[in-house]
Amino acid sequence: MSAISLGQATILGIVEGITEFLPISSTGHLKIAEGLMGIPVDDPAVVGFSAVIQVGAIAAVLVYFSKDIARIVTAWVRGLADKEQRYHHDYKFAWWIIFATAPIVVVGLAAKPLIDGPLASLWVVAVSLLVGSGVMWAADRMGRHKRGEDDTDLRDTMLVGSAQILALLFPGFSRSGATMSTALMLDLDRVAATRLSFYLGIPALTGAGIYELKDAVGTGAGAAPLVVGTAVSFGVAYASIAWLLKYVARHSFNAFVVYRVVVGVLLLGLLATGVLSA
């Protein structure tokens, strides 16, 4: 039997689609949802399922930013063939994304037993939600929001890409939250910080989904729930991306900070009272 039913897969797909790119932690929310539905959060099939349905959200980014991605990839290919094209920002940006993905790949492979084991605890999620909220609140106020997407360089991309490690090791910190906060500290404006977070998520999350696919299917997640969860996450994530870019153009991250604190405190309460198992 599948470790996850079609109904549960649909719910988790919705949760993934809404939370993957909002700075509120998709991993944290997935684990909370799994805990509330009685799904063991440290089951290898469940861990693999969560990683695979992220591919649906990444597909939404690929579709939403298809013109930008095509422009960047085209510039990269042209630069490989023609030295004169290598001055172009898009050519360099493509390499920066590749370089900035390396740290999370190395840490992800080296720390996988910890990530799938002790660090998968809902206690870690709760504390990470609260700590990450403080970091986001400070970053939004420290940053001067004066630099746009075309102002990014290798240093910016490497620092923001490396920030993804925080979310990898501490589910609840939020990959989007960590990358956006780092970008804000580097004085990028909110829209540029959000778009950079999207771009960096494409190789990191796609790679994680492909890597976990064999474990998700091989340990009982079931092909049908994987397809349903991935499809649902795609549709919901696409709408979430469109909404987020409009929102950050006019608002601060305060609403996300408050939401994270509320969820973190509630989760601590549920764990302390035994309503949820860690």
Short mmCIF file of C-alpha atoms in Angstrom, two decimals:
data_model
loop_
_atom_site.label_atom_id
_atom_site.label_comp_id
_atom_site.label_asym_id
_atom_site.label_seq_id
_atom_site.Cartn_x
_atom_site.Cartn_y
_atom_site.Cartn_z
CA MET A 1 0.00 0.00 0.00
CA SER A 2 1.06 3.58 -0.63
CA ALA A 3 2.39 5.45 2.38
CA ILE A 4 0.38 8.48 1.17
CA SER A 5 -3.20 8.40 -0.14
CA LEU A 6 -4.47 10.44 -3.11
CA GLY A 7 -6.39 12.74 -0.77
CA GLN A 8 -3.31 13.34 1.36
CA ALA A 9 -1.23 13.88 -1.78
CA THR A 10 -3.68 16.56 -2.94
CA ILE A 11 -3.52 18.38 0.40
CA LEU A 12 0.28 18.20 0.48
CA GLY A 13 0.42 19.42 -3.13
CA ILE A 14 -1.64 22.47 -2.16
CA VAL A 15 0.56 23.14 0.86
CA GLU A 16 3.72 22.78 -1.25
CA GLY A 17 2.40 25.04 -4.01
CA ILE A 18 1.40 27.82 -1.62
CA THR A 19 4.48 27.73 0.59
CA GLU A 20 7.42 26.81 -1.67
CA PHE A 21 8.17 30.36 -2.77
CA LEU A 22 6.62 32.33 0.06
CA PRO A 23 9.21 32.95 2.81
CA ILE A 24 7.34 30.83 5.34
CA SER A 25 9.00 27.40 4.84
CA SER A 26 7.44 24.79 2.57
CA THR A 27 9.33 21.98 4.32
CA GLY A 28 8.08 23.16 7.70
CA HIS A 29 4.48 23.39 6.54
CA LEU A 30 4.66 20.01 4.82
CA LYS A 31 5.94 18.40 8.01
CA ILE A 32 3.22 20.10 10.05
CA ALA A 33 0.55 18.96 7.58
CA GLU A 34 1.97 15.43 7.59
CA GLY A 35 1.99 15.40 11.39
CA LEU A 36 -1.65 16.58 11.57
CA MET A 37 -2.66 13.82 9.12
CA GLY A 38 -0.76 11.18 11.08
CA ILE A 39 1.87 10.68 8.39
CA PRO A 40 5.33 9.86 9.86
CA VAL A 41 7.56 12.81 8.89
CA ASP A 42 10.76 10.74 9.03
CA ASP A 43 9.49 7.90 6.81
CA PRO A 44 11.86 7.65 3.79
CA ALA A 45 8.88 7.44 1.43
CA VAL A 46 7.39 10.60 2.92
CA VAL A 47 10.70 12.48 2.80
CA GLY A 48 11.12 11.43 -0.83
CA PHE A 49 7.53 12.38 -1.68
CA SER A 50 8.03 15.88 -0.26
CA ALA A 51 11.14 16.39 -2.38
CA VAL A 52 9.56 15.08 -5.57
CA ILE A 53 6.42 17.24 -5.47
CA GLN A 54 8.73 20.27 -5.24
CA VAL A 55 9.45 19.61 -8.92
CA GLY A 56 5.88 20.66 -9.66
CA ALA A 57 6.54 24.01 -8.02
CA ILE A 58 9.82 24.35 -9.92
CA ALA A 59 8.01 23.60 -13.18
CA ALA A 60 5.74 26.53 -12.34
CA VAL A 61 8.82 28.78 -12.09
CA LEU A 62 10.11 27.50 -15.41
CA VAL A 63 6.82 28.31 -17.10
CA TYR A 64 6.31 31.67 -15.38
CA PHE A 65 9.86 32.86 -16.12
CA SER A 66 10.22 31.02 -19.43
CA LYS A 67 11.13 34.16 -21.40
CA ASP A 68 13.76 35.25 -18.87
CA ILE A 69 15.20 31.75 -18.63
CA ALA A 70 15.35 31.42 -22.42
CA ARG A 71 17.17 34.77 -22.60
CA ILE A 72 19.72 33.75 -19.96
CA VAL A 73 20.32 30.28 -21.44
CA THR A 74 20.67 31.74 -24.94
CA ALA A 75 23.24 34.26 -23.70
CA TRP A 76 25.13 31.44 -21.94
CA VAL A 77 25.23 29.25 -25.05
CA ARG A 78 26.33 32.16 -27.22
CA GLY A 79 29.05 33.02 -24.73
CA LEU A 80 30.39 29.47 -24.80
CA ALA A 81 30.80 29.72 -28.56
CA ASP A 82 31.85 33.38 -28.87
CA LYS A 83 34.26 35.15 -26.51
CA GLU A 84 32.85 38.53 -27.46
CA GLN A 85 29.49 37.55 -25.98
CA ARG A 86 30.95 36.80 -22.56
CA TYR A 87 30.73 40.40 -21.38
CA HIS A 88 26.94 40.09 -21.32
CA HIS A 89 25.41 40.08 -17.82
CA ASP A 90 23.09 37.19 -18.66
CA TYR A 91 26.05 35.00 -19.68
CA LYS A 92 27.83 35.70 -16.40
CA PHE A 93 24.61 35.34 -14.41
CA ALA A 94 24.10 31.82 -15.77
CA TRP A 95 27.55 30.80 -14.51
CA TRP A 96 26.91 32.46 -11.16
CA ILE A 97 23.75 30.39 -10.67
CA ILE A 98 25.74 27.23 -11.41
CA PHE A 99 28.53 28.19 -8.99
CA ALA A 100 26.05 29.25 -6.29
CA THR A 101 24.28 25.87 -6.43
CA ALA A 102 27.46 23.93 -5.60
CA PRO A 103 27.49 24.63 -1.83
CA ILE A 104 23.99 23.27 -1.21
CA VAL A 105 24.74 20.18 -3.31
CA VAL A 106 27.86 19.39 -1.28
CA VAL A 107 26.17 19.95 2.09
CA GLY A 108 23.03 18.13 1.00
CA LEU A 109 24.93 14.98 0.10
CA ALA A 110 27.24 15.11 3.12
CA ALA A 111 24.52 15.81 5.69
CA LYS A 112 21.71 13.66 4.25
CA PRO A 113 21.54 11.29 7.26
CA LEU A 114 21.07 14.26 9.59
CA ILE A 115 18.61 16.00 7.28
CA ASP A 116 16.43 12.90 6.94
CA GLY A 117 16.83 11.97 10.61
CA PRO A 118 17.26 14.19 13.70
CA LEU A 119 16.86 17.47 11.79
CA ALA A 120 13.47 16.34 10.46
CA SER A 121 11.97 16.85 13.93
CA LEU A 122 9.04 19.24 14.29
CA TRP A 123 10.88 20.79 17.25
CA VAL A 124 13.56 21.89 14.78
CA VAL A 125 10.85 23.25 12.48
CA ALA A 126 9.25 25.31 15.26
CA VAL A 127 12.50 26.86 16.47
CA SER A 128 13.68 27.49 12.90
CA LEU A 129 10.43 29.29 12.07
CA LEU A 130 10.97 31.68 14.98
CA VAL A 131 14.70 32.25 14.39
CA GLY A 132 14.15 32.73 10.67
CA SER A 133 11.44 35.29 11.43
CA GLY A 134 13.92 37.38 13.40
CA VAL A 135 16.46 37.21 10.59
CA MET A 136 13.87 38.25 8.00
CA TRP A 137 12.59 41.13 10.14
CA ALA A 138 16.14 42.45 10.63
CA ALA A 139 17.09 42.02 6.96
CA ASP A 140 14.06 43.92 5.73
CA ARG A 141 15.02 46.85 7.94
CA MET A 142 18.79 46.73 7.46
CA GLY A 143 18.62 46.56 3.67
CA ARG A 144 18.54 49.81 1.72
CA HIS A 145 16.56 48.28 -1.20
CA LYS A 146 18.53 50.31 -3.73
CA ARG A 147 19.93 47.62 -6.06
CA GLY A 148 18.05 45.95 -8.89
CA GLU A 149 18.40 42.59 -10.62
CA ASP A 150 20.94 43.91 -13.13
CA ASP A 151 23.18 45.07 -10.27
CA THR A 152 23.82 41.56 -8.94
CA ASP A 153 27.30 40.07 -9.18
CA LEU A 154 29.09 36.81 -8.35
CA ARG A 155 29.47 37.72 -4.66
CA ASP A 156 25.75 38.41 -4.29
CA THR A 157 24.76 35.19 -6.01
CA MET A 158 27.21 33.03 -4.04
CA LEU A 159 26.09 34.45 -0.70
CA VAL A 160 22.41 34.15 -1.51
CA GLY A 161 22.89 30.64 -2.94
CA SER A 162 24.82 29.52 0.13
CA ALA A 163 22.01 30.78 2.36
CA GLN A 164 19.91 27.87 1.05
CA ILE A 165 21.98 25.62 3.32
CA LEU A 166 20.21 27.10 6.36
CA ALA A 167 16.86 25.83 5.11
CA LEU A 168 18.36 22.48 4.14
CA LEU A 169 19.73 21.85 7.63
CA PHE A 170 16.95 23.56 9.58
CA PRO A 171 13.53 22.89 8.01
CA GLY A 172 11.33 25.76 9.05
CA PHE A 173 13.97 28.40 8.33
CA SER A 174 12.65 28.54 4.73
CA ARG A 175 14.76 28.44 1.58
CA SER A 176 12.93 31.45 0.19
CA GLY A 177 13.18 33.25 3.52
CA ALA A 178 16.92 32.60 3.85
CA THR A 179 17.74 33.63 0.28
CA MET A 180 15.49 36.70 0.28
CA SER A 181 16.81 37.85 3.67
CA THR A 182 20.41 37.51 2.49
CA ALA A 183 19.62 39.42 -0.71
CA LEU A 184 17.96 42.20 1.31
CA MET A 185 21.06 42.45 3.52
CA LEU A 186 23.04 42.96 0.31
CA ASP A 187 20.78 45.97 -0.43
CA LEU A 188 18.80 44.37 -3.27
CA ASP A 189 15.25 45.65 -3.55
CA ARG A 190 12.43 43.28 -2.61
CA VAL A 191 11.49 42.33 -6.18
CA ALA A 192 15.13 41.64 -7.16
CA ALA A 193 15.62 39.61 -3.98
CA THR A 194 12.51 37.56 -4.74
CA ARG A 195 13.42 36.92 -8.38
CA LEU A 196 16.97 35.88 -7.43
CA SER A 197 15.50 33.45 -4.92
CA PHE A 198 13.37 31.95 -7.70
CA TYR A 199 16.31 31.53 -10.07
CA LEU A 200 18.47 29.87 -7.43
CA GLY A 201 15.66 27.51 -6.48
CA ILE A 202 15.42 26.01 -9.97
CA PRO A 203 18.61 23.87 -9.98
CA ALA A 204 18.63 23.20 -6.23
CA LEU A 205 15.06 21.96 -5.90
CA THR A 206 15.00 20.15 -9.26
CA GLY A 207 18.15 18.28 -8.31
CA ALA A 208 16.69 17.36 -4.91
CA GLY A 209 13.51 16.05 -6.49
CA ILE A 210 15.34 13.90 -9.04
CA TYR A 211 17.72 12.58 -6.37
CA GLU A 212 14.86 11.60 -4.05
CA LEU A 213 12.65 10.07 -6.78
CA LYS A 214 14.10 6.59 -6.43
CA ASP A 215 13.57 6.62 -2.66
CA ALA A 216 10.04 8.00 -2.94
CA VAL A 217 8.91 5.31 -5.38
CA GLY A 218 11.05 2.50 -4.02
CA THR A 219 9.86 2.82 -0.42
CA GLY A 220 6.11 2.97 -0.99
CA ALA A 221 5.09 6.53 -1.79
CA GLY A 222 3.19 5.27 -4.84
CA ALA A 223 3.27 6.59 -8.41
CA ALA A 224 -0.31 7.92 -8.41
CA PRO A 225 0.09 10.09 -5.28
CA LEU A 226 3.39 11.41 -6.66
CA VAL A 227 1.72 12.45 -9.92
CA VAL A 228 -1.26 14.04 -8.16
CA GLY A 229 0.86 15.88 -5.60
CA THR A 230 3.23 17.19 -8.27
CA ALA A 231 0.43 18.34 -10.58
CA VAL A 232 -1.42 20.12 -7.79
CA SER A 233 1.74 21.83 -6.55
CA PHE A 234 2.42 23.09 -10.09
CA GLY A 235 -0.95 24.81 -10.46
CA VAL A 236 -1.00 26.31 -6.98
CA ALA A 237 2.65 27.41 -7.16
CA TYR A 238 2.10 29.25 -10.44
CA ALA A 239 -0.65 31.36 -8.84
CA SER A 240 1.50 31.86 -5.74
CA ILE A 241 4.45 33.18 -7.77
CA ALA A 242 2.29 35.71 -9.61
CA TRP A 243 0.78 36.93 -6.35
CA LEU A 244 4.10 37.17 -4.50
CA LEU A 245 5.84 39.31 -7.13
CA LYS A 246 2.95 41.78 -7.08
CA TYR A 247 2.86 41.80 -3.30
CA VAL A 248 6.57 42.47 -2.64
CA ALA A 249 6.55 45.34 -5.14
CA ARG A 250 4.35 47.31 -2.74
CA HIS A 251 4.71 45.76 0.71
CA SER A 252 7.36 44.81 3.25
CA PHE A 253 7.86 41.27 4.57
CA ASN A 254 6.17 42.10 7.90
CA ALA A 255 3.09 39.96 7.20
CA PHE A 256 5.25 36.91 6.59
CA VAL A 257 7.26 37.58 9.76
CA VAL A 258 4.10 37.78 11.89
CA TYR A 259 2.64 34.66 10.27
CA ARG A 260 5.83 32.67 10.89
CA VAL A 261 5.92 33.70 14.55
CA VAL A 262 2.28 32.69 15.05
CA VAL A 263 2.80 29.29 13.38
CA GLY A 264 6.04 28.70 15.29
CA VAL A 265 4.45 29.46 18.67
CA LEU A 266 1.38 27.34 17.89
CA LEU A 267 3.59 24.45 16.79
CA LEU A 268 5.60 24.65 20.01
CA GLY A 269 2.36 24.54 21.95
CA LEU A 270 1.04 21.52 20.04
CA LEU A 271 4.31 19.66 20.57
CA ALA A 272 4.57 20.59 24.25
CA THR A 273 1.01 19.39 24.95
CA GLY A 274 1.46 16.17 23.01
CA VAL A 275 -1.17 16.99 20.39
CA LEU A 276 1.53 16.54 17.75
CA SER A 277 4.42 14.10 17.82
CA ALA A 278 7.82 15.48 16.85
#
